[in-house]
PDB file of C-alpha atoms and ligand atoms in Angstrom:
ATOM      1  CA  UNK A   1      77.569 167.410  71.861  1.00 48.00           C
ATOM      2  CA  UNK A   2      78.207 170.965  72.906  1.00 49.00           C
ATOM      3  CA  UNK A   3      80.327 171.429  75.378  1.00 53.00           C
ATOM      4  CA  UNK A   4      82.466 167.744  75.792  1.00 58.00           C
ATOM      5  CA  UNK A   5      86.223 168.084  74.458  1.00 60.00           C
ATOM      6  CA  UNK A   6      86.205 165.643  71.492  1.00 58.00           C
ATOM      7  CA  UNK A   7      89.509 164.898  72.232  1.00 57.00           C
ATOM      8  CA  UNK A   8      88.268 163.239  75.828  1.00 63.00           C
ATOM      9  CA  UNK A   9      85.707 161.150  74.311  1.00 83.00           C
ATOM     10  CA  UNK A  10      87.780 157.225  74.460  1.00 92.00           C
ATOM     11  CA  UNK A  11      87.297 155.982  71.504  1.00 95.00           C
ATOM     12  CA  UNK A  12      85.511 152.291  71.713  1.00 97.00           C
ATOM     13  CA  UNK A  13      87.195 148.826  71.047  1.00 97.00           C
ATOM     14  CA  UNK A  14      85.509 145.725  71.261  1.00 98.00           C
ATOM     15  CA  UNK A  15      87.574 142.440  70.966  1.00 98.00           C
ATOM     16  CA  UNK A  16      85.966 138.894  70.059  1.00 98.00           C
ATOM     17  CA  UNK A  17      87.863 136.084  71.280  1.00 98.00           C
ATOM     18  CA  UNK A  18      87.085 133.070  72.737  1.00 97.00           C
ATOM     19  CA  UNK A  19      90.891 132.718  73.955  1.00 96.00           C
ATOM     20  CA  UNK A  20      92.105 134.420  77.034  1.00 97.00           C
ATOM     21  CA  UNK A  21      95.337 135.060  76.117  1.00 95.00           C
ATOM     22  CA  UNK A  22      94.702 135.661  73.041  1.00 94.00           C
ATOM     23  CA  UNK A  23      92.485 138.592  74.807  1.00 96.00           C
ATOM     24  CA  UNK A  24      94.737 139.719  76.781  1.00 96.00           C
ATOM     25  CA  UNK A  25      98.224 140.112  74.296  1.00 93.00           C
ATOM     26  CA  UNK A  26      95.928 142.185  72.094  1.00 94.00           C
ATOM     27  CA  UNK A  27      94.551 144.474  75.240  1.00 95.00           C
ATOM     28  CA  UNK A  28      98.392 144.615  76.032  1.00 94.00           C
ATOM     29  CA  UNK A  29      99.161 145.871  72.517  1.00 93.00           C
ATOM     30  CA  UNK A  30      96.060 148.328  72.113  1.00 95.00           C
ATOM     31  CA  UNK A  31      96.915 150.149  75.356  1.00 93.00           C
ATOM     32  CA  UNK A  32     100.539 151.137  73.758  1.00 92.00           C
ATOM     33  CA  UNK A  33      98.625 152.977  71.247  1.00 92.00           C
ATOM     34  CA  UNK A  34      95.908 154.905  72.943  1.00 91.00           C
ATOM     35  CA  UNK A  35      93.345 155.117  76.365  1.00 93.00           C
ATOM     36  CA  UNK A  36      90.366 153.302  74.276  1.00 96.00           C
ATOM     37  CA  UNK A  37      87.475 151.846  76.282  1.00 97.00           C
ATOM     38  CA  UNK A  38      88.072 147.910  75.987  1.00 97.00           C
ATOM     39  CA  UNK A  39      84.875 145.880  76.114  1.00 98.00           C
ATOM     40  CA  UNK A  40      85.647 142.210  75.341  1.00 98.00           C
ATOM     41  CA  UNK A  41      82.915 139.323  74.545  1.00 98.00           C
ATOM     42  CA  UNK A  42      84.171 135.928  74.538  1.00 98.00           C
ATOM     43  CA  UNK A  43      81.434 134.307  71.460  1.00 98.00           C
ATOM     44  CA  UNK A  44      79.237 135.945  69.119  1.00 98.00           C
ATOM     45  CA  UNK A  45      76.398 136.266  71.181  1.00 98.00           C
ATOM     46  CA  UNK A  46      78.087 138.035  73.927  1.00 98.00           C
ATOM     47  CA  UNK A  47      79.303 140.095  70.691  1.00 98.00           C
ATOM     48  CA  UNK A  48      76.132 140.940  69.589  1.00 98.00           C
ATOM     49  CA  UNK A  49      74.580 142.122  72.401  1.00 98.00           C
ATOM     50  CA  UNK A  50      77.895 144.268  73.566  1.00 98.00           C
ATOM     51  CA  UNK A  51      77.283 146.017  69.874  1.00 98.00           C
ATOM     52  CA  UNK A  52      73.844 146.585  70.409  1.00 97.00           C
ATOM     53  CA  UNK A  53      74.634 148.078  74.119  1.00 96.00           C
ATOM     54  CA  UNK A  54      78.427 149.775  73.724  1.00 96.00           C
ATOM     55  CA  UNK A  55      78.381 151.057  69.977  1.00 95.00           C
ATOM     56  CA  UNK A  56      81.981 150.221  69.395  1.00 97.00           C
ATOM     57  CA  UNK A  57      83.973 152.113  67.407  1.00 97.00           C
ATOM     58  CA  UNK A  58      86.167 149.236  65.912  1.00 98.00           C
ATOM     59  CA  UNK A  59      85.756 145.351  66.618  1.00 98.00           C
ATOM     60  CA  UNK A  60      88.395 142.735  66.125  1.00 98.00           C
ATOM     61  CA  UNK A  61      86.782 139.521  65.730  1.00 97.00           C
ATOM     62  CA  UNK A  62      88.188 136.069  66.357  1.00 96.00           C
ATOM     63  CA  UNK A  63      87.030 133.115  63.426  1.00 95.00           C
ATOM     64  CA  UNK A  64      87.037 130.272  65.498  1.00 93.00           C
ATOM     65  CA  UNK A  65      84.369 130.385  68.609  1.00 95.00           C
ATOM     66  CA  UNK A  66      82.171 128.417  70.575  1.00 95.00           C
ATOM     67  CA  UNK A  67      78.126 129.450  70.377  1.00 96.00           C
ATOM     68  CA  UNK A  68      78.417 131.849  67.383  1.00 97.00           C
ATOM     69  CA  UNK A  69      81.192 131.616  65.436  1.00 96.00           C
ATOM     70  CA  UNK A  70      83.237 135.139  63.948  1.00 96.00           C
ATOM     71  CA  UNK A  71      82.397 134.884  59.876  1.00 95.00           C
ATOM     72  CA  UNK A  72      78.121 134.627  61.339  1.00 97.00           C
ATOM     73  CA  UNK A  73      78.293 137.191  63.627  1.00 98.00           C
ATOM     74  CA  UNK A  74      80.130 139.546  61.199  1.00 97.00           C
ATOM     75  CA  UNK A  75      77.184 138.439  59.301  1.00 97.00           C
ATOM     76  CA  UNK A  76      74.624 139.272  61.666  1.00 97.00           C
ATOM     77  CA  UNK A  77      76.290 143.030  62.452  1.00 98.00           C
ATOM     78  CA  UNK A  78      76.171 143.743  58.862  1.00 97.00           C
ATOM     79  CA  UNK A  79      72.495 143.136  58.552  1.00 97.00           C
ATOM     80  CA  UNK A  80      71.444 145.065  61.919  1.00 96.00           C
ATOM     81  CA  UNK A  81      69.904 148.465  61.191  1.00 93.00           C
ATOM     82  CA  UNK A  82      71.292 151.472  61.854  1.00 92.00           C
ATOM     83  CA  UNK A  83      74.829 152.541  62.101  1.00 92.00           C
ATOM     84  CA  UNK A  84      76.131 149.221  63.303  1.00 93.00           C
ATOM     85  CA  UNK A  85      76.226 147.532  60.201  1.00 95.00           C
ATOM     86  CA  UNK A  86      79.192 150.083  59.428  1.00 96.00           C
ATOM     87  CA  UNK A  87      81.518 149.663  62.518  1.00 97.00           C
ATOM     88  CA  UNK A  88      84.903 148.212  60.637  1.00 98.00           C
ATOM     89  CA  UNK A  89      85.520 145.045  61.620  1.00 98.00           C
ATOM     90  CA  UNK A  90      89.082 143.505  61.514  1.00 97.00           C
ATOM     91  CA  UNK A  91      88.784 139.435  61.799  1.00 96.00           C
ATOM     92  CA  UNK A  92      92.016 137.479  63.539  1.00 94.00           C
ATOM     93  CA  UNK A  93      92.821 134.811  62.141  1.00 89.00           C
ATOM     94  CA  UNK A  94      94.606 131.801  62.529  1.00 83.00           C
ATOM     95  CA  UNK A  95      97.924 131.889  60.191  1.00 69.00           C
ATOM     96  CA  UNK A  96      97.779 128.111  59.561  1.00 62.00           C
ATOM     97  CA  UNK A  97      94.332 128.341  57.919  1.00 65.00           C
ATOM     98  CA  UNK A  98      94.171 129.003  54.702  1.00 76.00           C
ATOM     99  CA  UNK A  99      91.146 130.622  53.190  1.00 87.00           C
ATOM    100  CA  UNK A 100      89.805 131.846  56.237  1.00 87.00           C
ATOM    101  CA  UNK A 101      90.983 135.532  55.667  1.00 87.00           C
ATOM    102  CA  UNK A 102      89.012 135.468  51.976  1.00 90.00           C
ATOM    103  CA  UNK A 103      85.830 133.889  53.815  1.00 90.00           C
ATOM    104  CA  UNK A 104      86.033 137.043  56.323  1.00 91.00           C
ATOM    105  CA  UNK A 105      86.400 139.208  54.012  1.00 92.00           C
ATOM    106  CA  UNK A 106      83.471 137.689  52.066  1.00 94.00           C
ATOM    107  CA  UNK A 107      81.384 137.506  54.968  1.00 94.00           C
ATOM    108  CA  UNK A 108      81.807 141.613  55.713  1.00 96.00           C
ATOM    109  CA  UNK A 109      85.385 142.645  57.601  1.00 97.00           C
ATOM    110  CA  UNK A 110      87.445 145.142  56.721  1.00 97.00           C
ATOM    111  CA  UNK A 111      90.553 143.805  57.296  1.00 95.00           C
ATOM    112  CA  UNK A 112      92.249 140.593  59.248  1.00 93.00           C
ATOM    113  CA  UNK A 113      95.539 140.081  61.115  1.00 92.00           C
ATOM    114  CA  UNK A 114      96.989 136.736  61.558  1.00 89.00           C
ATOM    115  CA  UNK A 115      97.705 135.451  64.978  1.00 87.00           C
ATOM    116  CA  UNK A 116      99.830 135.272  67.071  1.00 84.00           C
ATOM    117  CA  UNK A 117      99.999 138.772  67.256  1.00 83.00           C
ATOM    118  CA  UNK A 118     103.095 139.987  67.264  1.00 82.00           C
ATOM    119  CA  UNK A 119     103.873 142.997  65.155  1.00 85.00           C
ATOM    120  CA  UNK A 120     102.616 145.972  67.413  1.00 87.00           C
ATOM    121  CA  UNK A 121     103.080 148.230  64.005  1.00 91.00           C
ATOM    122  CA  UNK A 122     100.600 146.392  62.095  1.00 92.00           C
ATOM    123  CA  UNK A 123      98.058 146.905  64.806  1.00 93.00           C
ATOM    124  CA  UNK A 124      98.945 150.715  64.486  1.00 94.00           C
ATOM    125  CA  UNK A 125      98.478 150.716  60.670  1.00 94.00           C
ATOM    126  CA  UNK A 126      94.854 149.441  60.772  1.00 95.00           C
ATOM    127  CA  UNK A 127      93.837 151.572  63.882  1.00 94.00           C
ATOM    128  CA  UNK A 128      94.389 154.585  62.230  1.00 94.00           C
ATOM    129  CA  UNK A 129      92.931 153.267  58.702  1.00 95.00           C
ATOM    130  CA  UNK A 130      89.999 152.094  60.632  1.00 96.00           C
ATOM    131  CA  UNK A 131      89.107 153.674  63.581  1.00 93.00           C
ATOM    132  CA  UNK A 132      86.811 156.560  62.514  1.00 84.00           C
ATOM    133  CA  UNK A 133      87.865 160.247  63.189  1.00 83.00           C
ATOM    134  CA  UNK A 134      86.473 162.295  66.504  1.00 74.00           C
TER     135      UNK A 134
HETATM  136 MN1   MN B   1      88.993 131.069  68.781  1.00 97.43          MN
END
Protein backbone atom coordinates (compact mmCIF):
# COMPACT_ATOMS: atom_id res chain seq x y z
CA UNK A 1 0.00 0.00 0.00
CA UNK A 2 3.11 2.11 -0.18
CA UNK A 3 2.86 4.99 -1.75
CA UNK A 4 -1.33 5.78 -2.10
CA UNK A 5 -2.47 8.71 0.37
CA UNK A 6 -4.86 6.84 2.72
CA UNK A 7 -6.75 9.74 2.93
CA UNK A 8 -7.66 9.37 -1.10
CA UNK A 9 -8.72 5.90 -0.83
CA UNK A 10 -13.12 6.45 -0.99
CA UNK A 11 -14.23 4.58 1.41
CA UNK A 12 -16.98 1.86 0.03
CA UNK A 13 -20.85 1.95 0.59
CA UNK A 14 -23.09 -0.49 -0.66
CA UNK A 15 -26.91 0.12 -0.30
CA UNK A 16 -29.65 -2.78 -0.55
CA UNK A 17 -32.90 -1.63 -1.58
CA UNK A 18 -35.34 -2.81 -3.70
CA UNK A 19 -37.03 0.83 -3.72
CA UNK A 20 -35.76 3.54 -5.93
CA UNK A 21 -36.41 6.26 -3.96
CA UNK A 22 -35.75 4.83 -1.18
CA UNK A 23 -32.13 4.49 -3.02
CA UNK A 24 -31.83 7.52 -3.98
CA UNK A 25 -32.87 9.84 -0.51
CA UNK A 26 -30.20 7.74 1.19
CA UNK A 27 -27.42 8.41 -1.79
CA UNK A 28 -28.68 12.09 -1.31
CA UNK A 29 -27.96 11.95 2.42
CA UNK A 30 -24.55 9.91 2.26
CA UNK A 31 -23.03 12.41 -0.20
CA UNK A 32 -23.53 15.35 2.58
CA UNK A 33 -21.23 13.40 4.65
CA UNK A 34 -18.36 12.26 2.55
CA UNK A 35 -17.05 11.29 -1.41
CA UNK A 36 -17.73 7.35 -0.69
CA UNK A 37 -17.91 5.03 -3.71
CA UNK A 38 -21.80 4.14 -3.91
CA UNK A 39 -22.49 0.71 -5.37
CA UNK A 40 -26.21 -0.11 -5.03
CA UNK A 41 -27.91 -3.74 -5.62
CA UNK A 42 -31.53 -3.77 -5.80
CA UNK A 43 -32.15 -7.79 -4.05
CA UNK A 44 -29.93 -9.99 -2.26
CA UNK A 45 -28.48 -11.64 -5.02
CA UNK A 46 -27.34 -8.61 -6.76
CA UNK A 47 -26.03 -7.99 -3.01
CA UNK A 48 -24.12 -10.87 -2.81
CA UNK A 49 -22.32 -10.85 -5.73
CA UNK A 50 -21.51 -6.83 -5.42
CA UNK A 51 -19.82 -8.08 -1.86
CA UNK A 52 -18.00 -10.71 -3.33
CA UNK A 53 -16.74 -8.22 -6.30
CA UNK A 54 -16.59 -4.47 -4.47
CA UNK A 55 -15.55 -5.40 -0.76
CA UNK A 56 -17.69 -2.73 0.76
CA UNK A 57 -16.77 -1.05 3.55
CA UNK A 58 -20.32 -0.62 5.15
CA UNK A 59 -23.74 -2.02 3.70
CA UNK A 60 -27.16 -0.76 4.53
CA UNK A 61 -29.56 -3.38 3.86
CA UNK A 62 -33.26 -3.08 3.12
CA UNK A 63 -35.70 -6.10 5.00
CA UNK A 64 -38.25 -6.32 2.58
CA UNK A 65 -37.01 -7.53 -1.14
CA UNK A 66 -37.93 -9.42 -3.99
CA UNK A 67 -35.48 -12.68 -4.88
CA UNK A 68 -33.50 -12.68 -1.59
CA UNK A 69 -34.83 -11.01 1.06
CA UNK A 70 -32.39 -8.57 3.68
CA UNK A 71 -32.50 -10.81 7.19
CA UNK A 72 -31.09 -14.13 4.45
CA UNK A 73 -28.67 -12.32 2.80
CA UNK A 74 -27.28 -10.78 6.04
CA UNK A 75 -27.30 -14.39 6.71
CA UNK A 76 -25.46 -15.53 3.85
CA UNK A 77 -22.56 -12.54 4.27
CA UNK A 78 -22.02 -13.67 7.71
CA UNK A 79 -21.23 -17.20 6.76
CA UNK A 80 -18.90 -16.29 3.61
CA UNK A 81 -15.21 -16.76 4.39
CA UNK A 82 -12.90 -14.31 4.71
CA UNK A 83 -13.22 -10.77 5.75
CA UNK A 84 -16.72 -10.32 4.47
CA UNK A 85 -18.47 -11.89 7.12
CA UNK A 86 -17.23 -8.71 9.19
CA UNK A 87 -18.35 -5.73 6.95
CA UNK A 88 -21.04 -3.91 9.51
CA UNK A 89 -24.16 -4.08 8.25
CA UNK A 90 -26.91 -1.52 9.19
CA UNK A 91 -30.56 -3.03 8.14
CA UNK A 92 -33.50 -0.25 7.18
CA UNK A 93 -36.34 -0.92 8.29
CA UNK A 94 -39.77 -0.23 7.97
CA UNK A 95 -41.03 1.89 11.20
CA UNK A 96 -44.51 0.28 11.10
CA UNK A 97 -43.09 -3.23 11.61
CA UNK A 98 -42.56 -4.28 14.68
CA UNK A 99 -40.00 -6.92 15.43
CA UNK A 100 -38.23 -6.62 12.37
CA UNK A 101 -35.28 -4.56 13.90
CA UNK A 102 -34.77 -7.60 16.73
CA UNK A 103 -34.97 -10.27 13.75
CA UNK A 104 -32.01 -8.16 12.00
CA UNK A 105 -30.24 -7.93 14.65
CA UNK A 106 -30.65 -11.68 15.30
CA UNK A 107 -29.92 -12.55 11.91
CA UNK A 108 -26.23 -10.55 12.04
CA UNK A 109 -26.52 -6.41 11.56
CA UNK A 110 -25.00 -4.08 13.44
CA UNK A 111 -27.37 -1.61 13.64
CA UNK A 112 -30.89 -0.51 11.80
CA UNK A 113 -32.50 2.85 10.98
CA UNK A 114 -36.12 3.16 10.45
CA UNK A 115 -37.43 4.56 7.26
CA UNK A 116 -38.29 7.10 5.93
CA UNK A 117 -35.10 8.47 6.40
CA UNK A 118 -35.12 11.59 7.56
CA UNK A 119 -32.71 12.54 10.29
CA UNK A 120 -29.38 13.22 8.29
CA UNK A 121 -27.61 13.18 12.00
CA UNK A 122 -28.48 9.73 12.71
CA UNK A 123 -26.94 8.63 9.47
CA UNK A 124 -23.75 10.56 10.69
CA UNK A 125 -23.75 8.81 14.12
CA UNK A 126 -23.58 5.25 12.68
CA UNK A 127 -21.09 6.16 9.82
CA UNK A 128 -18.57 7.07 12.05
CA UNK A 129 -19.42 4.12 14.67
CA UNK A 130 -19.33 1.84 11.76
CA UNK A 131 -17.40 2.62 8.99
CA UNK A 132 -13.92 1.20 9.77
CA UNK A 133 -10.86 3.58 10.09
CA UNK A 134 -8.29 4.21 6.90
MN1 LIG B 1 -38.08 -3.19 0.25
Amino acid sequence: MSGLDPASIRKRILIVEDNEDNRRILIYRLKKFGDFEIFEATNGIEALDVVRSAHPDLIFMDLKMPVLDGWETVRRIRAMDGDSKQIPIIAVTAQAMGGDEERALAAGCDDYLAKPIVDSQLIKEKLDRLLPPN
